[in-house]
Coordinates of C-alpha atoms in Angstrom, one line a residue:
X1 CA 3.3 133.6 -121.1
X2 CA 4.5 132.6 -117.6
X3 CA 6.9 135.5 -117.5
X4 CA 4.0 137.9 -118.4
X5 CA 1.8 136.5 -115.6
X6 CA 4.7 136.8 -113.1
X7 CA 5.2 140.5 -114.1
X8 CA 1.5 141.0 -113.9
X9 CA 1.1 139.9 -110.3
X10 CA 4.3 141.7 -109.3
X11 CA 3.1 144.9 -110.9
X12 CA 4.0 147.8 -108.5
X13 CA 0.5 149.3 -109.2
X14 CA -1.2 146.5 -107.3
X15 CA -1.1 146.1 -103.6
X16 CA 0.6 142.7 -104.0
X17 CA 3.3 144.1 -106.1
X18 CA 4.0 147.0 -103.7
X19 CA 4.1 144.7 -100.8
X20 CA 6.5 142.3 -102.6
X21 CA 8.9 145.2 -103.5
X22 CA 8.7 146.6 -99.9
X23 CA 9.3 143.2 -98.3
X24 CA 12.1 142.4 -100.7
X25 CA 13.8 145.7 -99.9
X26 CA 13.3 145.0 -96.2
X27 CA 14.8 141.5 -96.5
X28 CA 17.8 142.8 -98.4
X29 CA 18.4 145.5 -95.9
X30 CA 18.0 143.0 -93.0
X31 CA 20.4 140.6 -94.8
X32 CA 23.0 143.3 -95.3
X33 CA 22.6 144.5 -91.7
X34 CA 22.8 141.0 -90.4
X35 CA 25.9 140.2 -92.5
X36 CA 27.6 143.4 -91.3
X37 CA 26.7 142.7 -87.7
X38 CA 27.9 139.1 -87.9
X39 CA 31.2 140.1 -89.6
X40 CA 31.9 142.7 -86.9
X41 CA 30.9 140.2 -84.2
X42 CA 33.3 137.5 -85.7
X43 CA 36.1 140.0 -85.8
X44 CA 35.4 141.1 -82.3
X45 CA 35.3 137.5 -81.1
X46 CA 38.5 136.7 -83.0
X47 CA 40.2 139.7 -81.4
X48 CA 39.0 138.7 -77.9
X49 CA 40.1 135.2 -78.5
X50 CA 43.6 136.4 -79.6
X51 CA 43.8 138.7 -76.6
X52 CA 42.9 136.0 -74.2
X53 CA 45.3 133.5 -75.8
X54 CA 48.1 136.1 -75.7
X55 CA 47.5 136.7 -72.0
X56 CA 47.4 133.0 -71.2
X57 CA 50.6 132.3 -73.0
X58 CA 52.5 135.3 -71.6
X59 CA 51.5 134.5 -68.0
X60 CA 52.1 130.8 -68.4
X61 CA 55.5 131.3 -69.8
X62 CA 56.4 133.9 -67.2
X63 CA 55.5 131.5 -64.4
X64 CA 57.1 128.4 -66.0
X65 CA 59.8 126.5 -64.0
X66 CA 63.4 127.6 -64.6
X67 CA 62.5 130.9 -66.2
X68 CA 64.1 133.0 -63.4
X69 CA 67.3 130.8 -63.4
X70 CA 67.6 131.2 -67.2
X71 CA 67.3 135.0 -66.9
X72 CA 70.3 135.0 -64.4
X73 CA 72.4 132.5 -66.5
X74 CA 75.5 133.7 -68.3
X75 CA 73.7 133.5 -71.7
X76 CA 69.9 134.0 -71.2
X77 CA 69.2 134.0 -74.9
X78 CA 70.7 130.6 -75.4
X79 CA 68.6 129.2 -72.6
X80 CA 65.3 131.0 -73.4
X81 CA 65.2 131.2 -77.2
X82 CA 64.4 127.5 -77.8
X83 CA 61.7 127.5 -75.0
X84 CA 60.1 130.7 -76.4
X85 CA 60.0 129.4 -79.9
X86 CA 58.5 126.1 -78.8
X87 CA 55.8 128.0 -76.8
X88 CA 55.1 130.2 -79.8
X89 CA 54.6 127.4 -82.3
X90 CA 52.6 125.3 -79.9
X91 CA 50.2 128.2 -79.0
X92 CA 49.8 129.4 -82.6
X93 CA 51.0 133.0 -81.7
X94 CA 53.3 135.0 -83.9
X95 CA 55.8 135.9 -81.2
X96 CA 56.8 135.1 -77.6
X97 CA 59.5 137.5 -76.5
X98 CA 61.4 137.6 -73.2
X99 CA 62.5 141.1 -72.2
X100 CA 64.8 142.4 -69.5
X101 CA 63.6 145.1 -67.0
X102 CA 65.5 147.6 -69.1
X103 CA 63.3 146.6 -72.2
X104 CA 66.0 144.7 -74.1
X105 CA 64.8 141.6 -76.0
X106 CA 66.4 138.3 -75.0
X107 CA 64.3 136.2 -77.5
X108 CA 62.5 136.9 -80.8
X109 CA 61.2 134.8 -83.7
X110 CA 63.7 136.8 -85.9
X111 CA 67.1 136.4 -84.2
X112 CA 68.4 139.7 -85.7
X113 CA 65.9 141.5 -83.5
X114 CA 67.4 140.1 -80.3
X115 CA 69.2 142.7 -78.2
X116 CA 67.1 145.5 -79.4
X117 CA 64.5 147.5 -77.5
X118 CA 61.1 145.9 -77.0
X119 CA 58.2 147.9 -78.7
X120 CA 55.5 148.2 -76.2
X121 CA 54.4 149.6 -72.8
X122 CA 56.5 148.0 -70.1
X123 CA 55.7 150.5 -67.3
X124 CA 52.7 148.6 -65.8
X125 CA 54.3 145.2 -66.1
X126 CA 57.4 146.4 -64.3
X127 CA 55.0 147.3 -61.5
X128 CA 53.6 143.8 -61.5
X129 CA 50.5 144.1 -63.8
X130 CA 49.7 142.2 -66.9
X131 CA 48.5 144.4 -69.8
X132 CA 47.2 143.9 -73.3
X133 CA 47.6 146.4 -76.1
X134 CA 47.4 146.8 -79.9
X135 CA 50.3 148.6 -81.5
X136 CA 52.7 148.4 -84.5
X137 CA 55.6 146.0 -83.9
X138 CA 58.5 144.5 -85.8
X139 CA 56.2 142.0 -87.4
X140 CA 53.5 144.5 -88.1
X141 CA 50.5 145.7 -86.2
X142 CA 49.8 143.2 -83.4
X143 CA 47.6 142.4 -80.4
X144 CA 50.1 141.6 -77.6
X145 CA 50.1 140.9 -73.9
X146 CA 53.0 141.8 -71.5
X147 CA 53.3 139.8 -68.2
X148 CA 55.9 140.3 -65.4
X149 CA 58.3 137.6 -64.3
X150 CA 58.7 137.4 -60.5
X151 CA 61.5 135.9 -58.5
X152 CA 61.2 134.2 -55.2
X153 CA 60.8 137.6 -53.4
X154 CA 58.0 138.6 -55.7
X155 CA 60.3 141.1 -57.5
X156 CA 60.0 141.7 -61.2
X157 CA 63.1 140.4 -62.9
X158 CA 61.9 140.4 -66.5
X159 CA 58.9 140.5 -68.8
X160 CA 57.3 138.2 -71.3
X161 CA 55.6 139.6 -74.4
X162 CA 53.3 137.3 -76.4
X163 CA 51.0 138.2 -79.2
X164 CA 49.5 137.7 -82.7
X165 CA 49.5 140.1 -85.7
X166 CA 46.3 141.9 -86.7
X167 CA 46.6 140.3 -90.1
X168 CA 46.4 136.9 -88.6
X169 CA 43.5 137.9 -86.5
X170 CA 41.7 139.1 -89.6
X171 CA 42.6 135.9 -91.3
X172 CA 40.9 133.9 -88.6
X173 CA 37.7 136.0 -89.0
X174 CA 37.9 135.9 -92.8
X175 CA 38.0 132.1 -92.8
X176 CA 34.4 132.1 -91.3
X177 CA 33.1 134.6 -93.9
X178 CA 32.2 132.0 -96.6
X179 CA 30.0 130.0 -94.2
X180 CA 28.5 133.3 -92.9
X181 CA 27.7 134.7 -96.3
X182 CA 26.3 131.3 -97.4
X183 CA 23.9 131.2 -94.5
X184 CA 22.8 134.8 -95.0
X185 CA 22.3 134.1 -98.8
X186 CA 20.2 131.0 -98.1
X187 CA 18.1 133.0 -95.7
X188 CA 17.6 135.8 -98.3
X189 CA 16.5 133.2 -100.9
X190 CA 14.1 131.6 -98.5
X191 CA 12.8 135.0 -97.3
X192 CA 12.4 136.2 -100.9
X193 CA 10.5 133.0 -101.8
X194 CA 8.2 133.4 -98.8
X195 CA 7.6 137.0 -99.7
X196 CA 6.7 136.1 -103.2
X197 CA 4.2 133.5 -102.0
X198 CA 2.6 136.0 -99.5
X199 CA 2.4 138.6 -102.3
X200 CA 0.7 136.1 -104.6
X201 CA -1.9 135.2 -102.0
X202 CA -2.4 138.9 -101.2
X203 CA -3.0 139.5 -104.9
X204 CA -5.7 136.9 -105.0
X205 CA -7.4 138.3 -101.9
X206 CA -7.3 141.9 -103.2
X207 CA -8.3 140.8 -106.7
X208 CA -5.3 142.7 -108.2
X209 CA -6.7 146.1 -107.2
X210 CA -4.3 149.0 -106.8
X211 CA -4.4 151.2 -103.6
X212 CA -6.4 153.9 -105.3
X213 CA -9.1 151.5 -106.5
X214 CA -9.3 149.9 -103.0
X215 CA -9.5 153.3 -101.4
X216 CA -12.3 154.4 -103.7
X217 CA -14.2 151.1 -103.2
X218 CA -13.9 151.4 -99.4
X219 CA -15.0 155.0 -99.4
X220 CA -18.1 154.2 -101.5
X221 CA -18.8 151.2 -99.4
X222 CA -18.5 153.1 -96.2
X223 CA -20.5 156.0 -97.4
X224 CA -23.4 153.7 -98.5
X225 CA -23.4 151.8 -95.2
X226 CA -23.5 155.0 -93.1
X227 CA -26.0 156.9 -95.2
X228 CA -28.8 154.4 -95.8
X229 CA -31.7 154.5 -93.5
X230 CA -31.9 150.7 -93.4
X231 CA -29.9 148.5 -91.1
X232 CA -27.5 146.2 -92.9
X233 CA -25.9 143.1 -91.3
X234 CA -23.6 140.5 -92.8
X235 CA -23.3 137.2 -91.1
X236 CA -20.6 134.7 -92.0
X237 CA -21.1 131.0 -92.6
X238 CA -19.9 130.3 -89.1
X239 CA -22.7 132.3 -87.6
X240 CA -20.5 135.2 -86.6
X241 CA -21.3 138.8 -87.3
X242 CA -19.1 140.2 -90.0
X243 CA -20.5 143.7 -90.4
X244 CA -23.2 145.9 -89.0
X245 CA -23.8 149.5 -90.0
X246 CA -24.8 152.3 -87.7
X247 CA -28.5 151.9 -88.3
X248 CA -28.4 148.2 -87.6
X249 CA -26.6 148.8 -84.3
X250 CA -29.2 151.4 -83.3
X251 CA -32.2 149.3 -84.2
X252 CA -30.9 146.1 -82.5
X253 CA -29.1 147.9 -79.6
X254 CA -25.9 146.0 -80.4
X255 CA -23.0 146.2 -78.0
X256 CA -19.9 148.2 -79.0
X257 CA -17.7 146.4 -81.6
X258 CA -20.0 143.4 -82.2
X259 CA -18.1 142.2 -85.3
X260 CA -16.6 138.8 -84.9
X261 CA -19.1 137.6 -82.2
X262 CA -21.6 134.9 -82.6
X263 CA -25.1 136.1 -83.4
X264 CA -26.4 134.0 -80.5
X265 CA -24.1 136.0 -78.1
X266 CA -25.4 139.5 -79.1
X267 CA -28.4 139.4 -76.7
X268 CA -30.9 139.8 -79.5
X269 CA -34.6 138.9 -79.4
X270 CA -34.8 135.1 -79.9
X271 CA -36.8 135.4 -83.1
X272 CA -34.5 138.0 -84.6
X273 CA -31.4 135.9 -83.7
X274 CA -33.0 132.9 -85.3
X275 CA -33.6 134.6 -88.6
X276 CA -30.0 136.0 -88.7
X277 CA -28.4 132.7 -87.8
X278 CA -30.6 130.3 -89.8
X279 CA -29.5 131.6 -93.2
X280 CA -33.0 131.1 -94.6
X281 CA -34.5 133.6 -97.1
X282 CA -36.9 136.1 -95.5
X283 CA -38.9 138.8 -97.2
X284 CA -40.4 141.7 -95.3
X285 CA -41.0 139.6 -92.2
X286 CA -42.1 141.9 -89.3
X287 CA -40.5 141.1 -86.0
X288 CA -40.5 142.7 -82.6
X289 CA -37.1 143.9 -81.3
X290 CA -37.5 145.7 -77.9
X291 CA -40.0 148.5 -78.4
X292 CA -39.5 148.5 -82.2
X293 CA -41.2 146.7 -85.1
X294 CA -38.6 145.7 -87.7
X295 CA -39.3 144.5 -91.3
X296 CA -36.5 142.1 -92.0
X297 CA -35.2 140.8 -95.4
X298 CA -32.5 138.1 -95.4
X299 CA -30.6 136.6 -98.4
X300 CA -27.8 134.1 -98.8
X301 CA -24.4 135.4 -100.2
X302 CA -23.0 132.1 -101.7
X303 CA -25.5 131.7 -104.5
X304 CA -23.2 133.0 -107.3
X305 CA -19.9 131.7 -105.9
X306 CA -19.6 134.3 -103.1
X307 CA -18.5 133.6 -99.6
X308 CA -20.8 131.6 -97.4
X309 CA -23.1 133.6 -95.2
X310 CA -26.1 135.9 -95.5
X311 CA -27.0 139.6 -95.7
X312 CA -29.9 141.0 -93.8
X313 CA -31.6 144.4 -94.1
X314 CA -33.7 145.9 -91.3
X315 CA -36.3 148.6 -91.7
X316 CA -37.9 150.4 -88.7
X317 CA -41.7 150.3 -89.0
X318 CA -42.2 151.7 -85.5
X319 CA -43.3 155.1 -86.9
X320 CA -46.4 153.5 -88.4
X321 CA -47.2 151.9 -85.1
X322 CA -46.6 155.3 -83.4
X323 CA -49.0 157.0 -85.7
X324 CA -51.6 154.3 -85.1
X325 CA -50.9 154.6 -81.3
X326 CA -51.5 158.4 -81.4
X327 CA -54.7 157.8 -83.2
X328 CA -55.7 155.3 -80.5
X329 CA -54.9 157.9 -77.8
X330 CA -56.9 160.6 -79.6
X331 CA -59.8 158.1 -80.0
X332 CA -59.7 157.3 -76.2
X333 CA -59.7 161.0 -75.3
X334 CA -62.7 161.6 -77.6
X335 CA -64.5 158.7 -76.0
X336 CA -63.7 160.0 -72.5
X337 CA -65.1 163.4 -73.4
X338 CA -68.1 161.8 -74.9
X339 CA -68.7 159.6 -71.8
X340 CA -68.2 162.5 -69.5
X341 CA -70.7 164.6 -71.5
X342 CA -73.2 161.8 -71.3
X343 CA -72.7 160.5 -67.8
X344 CA -71.9 163.7 -65.8
X345 CA -74.5 166.2 -65.0
X346 CA -77.6 164.1 -65.7
X347 CA -79.4 165.9 -62.9
X348 CA -79.2 169.2 -61.1
X349 CA -78.3 167.5 -57.8
X350 CA -74.8 168.6 -56.8
X351 CA -74.1 165.4 -54.8
X352 CA -75.2 163.2 -57.7
X353 CA -73.0 165.1 -60.1
X354 CA -70.0 164.6 -57.8
X355 CA -70.6 160.9 -57.8
X356 CA -70.8 160.7 -61.6
X357 CA -67.6 162.6 -61.9
X358 CA -65.8 160.1 -59.6
X359 CA -67.2 157.1 -61.5
X360 CA -66.1 158.4 -64.9
X361 CA -62.6 159.2 -63.8
X362 CA -61.9 155.9 -62.1
X363 CA -59.9 153.4 -64.1
X364 CA -59.6 155.9 -67.0
X365 CA -57.6 158.5 -65.1
X366 CA -56.9 157.2 -61.5
X367 CA -57.4 154.2 -59.3
X368 CA -59.3 156.2 -56.6
X369 CA -61.2 159.5 -56.9
X370 CA -62.7 161.6 -54.1
X371 CA -64.8 164.7 -54.6
X372 CA -65.0 167.3 -51.8
X373 CA -67.4 170.3 -52.0
X374 CA -67.3 173.5 -50.0
X375 CA -69.9 173.2 -47.2
X376 CA -72.0 176.2 -48.5
X377 CA -72.1 174.7 -52.0
X378 CA -73.3 171.4 -50.5
X379 CA -76.2 173.3 -48.9
X380 CA -77.0 175.0 -52.2
X381 CA -75.5 178.4 -51.3
X382 CA -72.7 180.4 -53.0
X383 CA -69.1 179.5 -51.8
X384 CA -67.5 181.7 -49.2
X385 CA -63.9 182.9 -49.1
X386 CA -61.4 180.2 -49.7
X387 CA -59.3 180.4 -46.5
X388 CA -60.6 178.2 -43.7
X389 CA -63.7 177.0 -45.5
X390 CA -65.1 173.6 -44.4
X391 CA -65.3 170.8 -47.0
X392 CA -67.7 167.9 -47.2
X393 CA -66.8 164.6 -48.8
X394 CA -69.5 164.1 -51.5
X395 CA -68.1 161.1 -53.4
X396 CA -65.5 158.3 -53.1
X397 CA -65.0 155.8 -55.9
X398 CA -62.2 153.3 -56.6
X399 CA -61.2 150.3 -58.6
X400 CA -62.2 147.9 -55.8
X401 CA -65.9 148.7 -55.2
X402 CA -67.4 147.0 -52.1
X403 CA -64.0 146.2 -50.6
X404 CA -63.5 149.3 -48.6
X405 CA -61.0 152.2 -48.9
X406 CA -58.7 154.2 -46.6
X407 CA -60.2 157.6 -47.4
X408 CA -62.6 159.8 -45.4
X409 CA -66.2 158.4 -45.9
X410 CA -68.9 160.3 -47.8
X411 CA -70.5 163.0 -45.6
X412 CA -67.3 163.7 -43.5
X413 CA -66.9 167.4 -42.9
X414 CA -63.3 168.7 -42.5
X415 CA -61.0 171.6 -43.3
X416 CA -57.7 171.4 -45.2
X417 CA -54.6 172.4 -43.2
X418 CA -52.6 175.2 -44.9
X419 CA -49.6 172.9 -45.8
X420 CA -51.7 170.3 -47.7
X421 CA -51.6 170.2 -51.5
X422 CA -55.4 170.7 -51.6
X423 CA -55.0 174.0 -49.7
X424 CA -52.3 175.2 -52.1
X425 CA -54.4 174.2 -55.2
X426 CA -57.6 175.7 -53.8
X427 CA -55.9 179.1 -53.0
X428 CA -54.0 179.2 -56.3
X429 CA -56.7 177.7 -58.5
X430 CA -54.2 175.3 -60.1
X431 CA -53.7 171.5 -60.0
X432 CA -51.1 170.1 -57.6
X433 CA -49.2 166.8 -58.1
X434 CA -47.5 164.7 -55.4
X435 CA -45.4 162.0 -57.0
X436 CA -44.4 160.2 -53.7
X437 CA -46.9 160.4 -50.8
X438 CA -44.3 158.8 -48.4
X439 CA -42.3 162.1 -48.7
X440 CA -45.3 164.5 -48.9
X441 CA -45.1 165.9 -45.3
X442 CA -47.6 168.7 -46.1
X443 CA -50.2 166.2 -47.1
X444 CA -49.4 163.9 -44.2
X445 CA -50.0 166.9 -41.8
X446 CA -53.7 166.9 -42.8
X447 CA -54.3 163.7 -40.7
X448 CA -51.2 161.7 -39.8
X449 CA -53.2 158.6 -38.8
X450 CA -55.5 158.6 -41.8
X451 CA -52.7 159.4 -44.3
X452 CA -50.7 156.5 -42.9
X453 CA -53.6 154.2 -43.7
X454 CA -53.7 155.5 -47.2
X455 CA -50.0 154.8 -47.8
X456 CA -50.3 151.4 -46.2
X457 CA -53.2 150.6 -48.5
X458 CA -50.9 151.1 -51.5
X459 CA -51.7 154.6 -52.7
X460 CA -48.4 156.2 -53.8
X461 CA -49.3 159.4 -55.7
X462 CA -51.8 162.2 -55.7
X463 CA -53.3 164.7 -58.1
X464 CA -55.5 167.4 -56.7
X465 CA -57.6 169.5 -59.1
X466 CA -59.9 172.4 -58.1
X467 CA -63.4 172.5 -59.7
X468 CA -64.3 176.0 -60.9
X469 CA -67.6 177.5 -61.7
X470 CA -68.4 181.2 -62.5
X471 CA -64.8 182.2 -61.9
X472 CA -64.4 180.8 -58.4
X473 CA -63.4 177.5 -56.8
X474 CA -66.4 175.8 -55.3
X475 CA -65.4 172.1 -55.1
X476 CA -62.3 169.9 -55.0
X477 CA -61.5 166.6 -56.7
X478 CA -58.8 164.4 -55.4
X479 CA -57.5 161.4 -57.5
X480 CA -54.9 159.0 -56.3
X481 CA -53.3 155.8 -57.4

């Protein structure tokens, strides 16, 4: 039973099984690589240690007291052989050989090799340089050092060769292999155990799904989140945002990558943040978020053993408000037309009609309205040609009745300069708009002193509309605010 469960959670179809196999292979490869590297390093270190010991023994023996005198004695071998063997045994090397400048051995661990030519490069040592080399010798392949022996005049009078066989160097390295292999094996066992534990935990977290099933689940999950017209948010038990789909980000104006941040740190409307962070159940509660009306539903996720937190859905109900807003605008326009039809033109008096027009337009269309009539029309005659005609101010009305105003008073007669917006509109028969009177130089040219008072009074924009009757312009209405 236990074996069946073990094979089940190590199944290579599941993500946990694949991760376990992959990690096990990686651990084995790393273990093999580490073992190889350590073996090579141990061999390299052993070779370096043998080389250094050979150099030290060769130079120490070459500079030892009495070595020069022994070389010049009647029987150098008798004097040097015991000393060389004692140095070899004490240093742990395989040979310490004294050589004449002609390359003839004076000492050797095997006495029958004395008197024969030394195997090695003696050129550099004869020139006063110590060298190391690896080459076959009488005892087998060896790592050896050759050092010169100097007399009192710093002349080379002999050589000392000291070294250790490659077989012995390998033996030094091989003695460390059991400890090395044991350490690597222990590391592999621990790594394999840790990998098994991680894979088991991963299997629990992925619920034993294989990659295809997880991919299919993610694709369906992602498609649903991005296709629904409702915003979806998931908030964890710690008050942090776990997920927000595109529609939720749009409706709440969430910052980029909001996941993982506290709901209170997302700059949401206080009442919206309170609903999301509280975790209480909410059904179709309408809240204001910026310029939108959102219907919010919120449900807890841990009722049936799920993770702690809540899921909220958002539905934009702004369109309904927009429809009602357009209905309100249409209703206001109809009321304005009705009021205009009732309040304007109650008499045949032109001046009275101009005053009624200004009163209807104020506060519904502009803050201040002035009506100027062509002088002939004010007298009851037909209007003359447009260019240069004099105008009479027939009406001035504003949002501050009785408090004065900065415009020409009623009854003032004047003419529009050609650069003014009134002159442009009057000649073209079309309305003219000035968004910023502080930059409207053509309008200011009409009367610099008077226009400065208008700007100082707080009037910032201007709309001039020609009044037409029987196909010609006979009056001018100016509204500002």
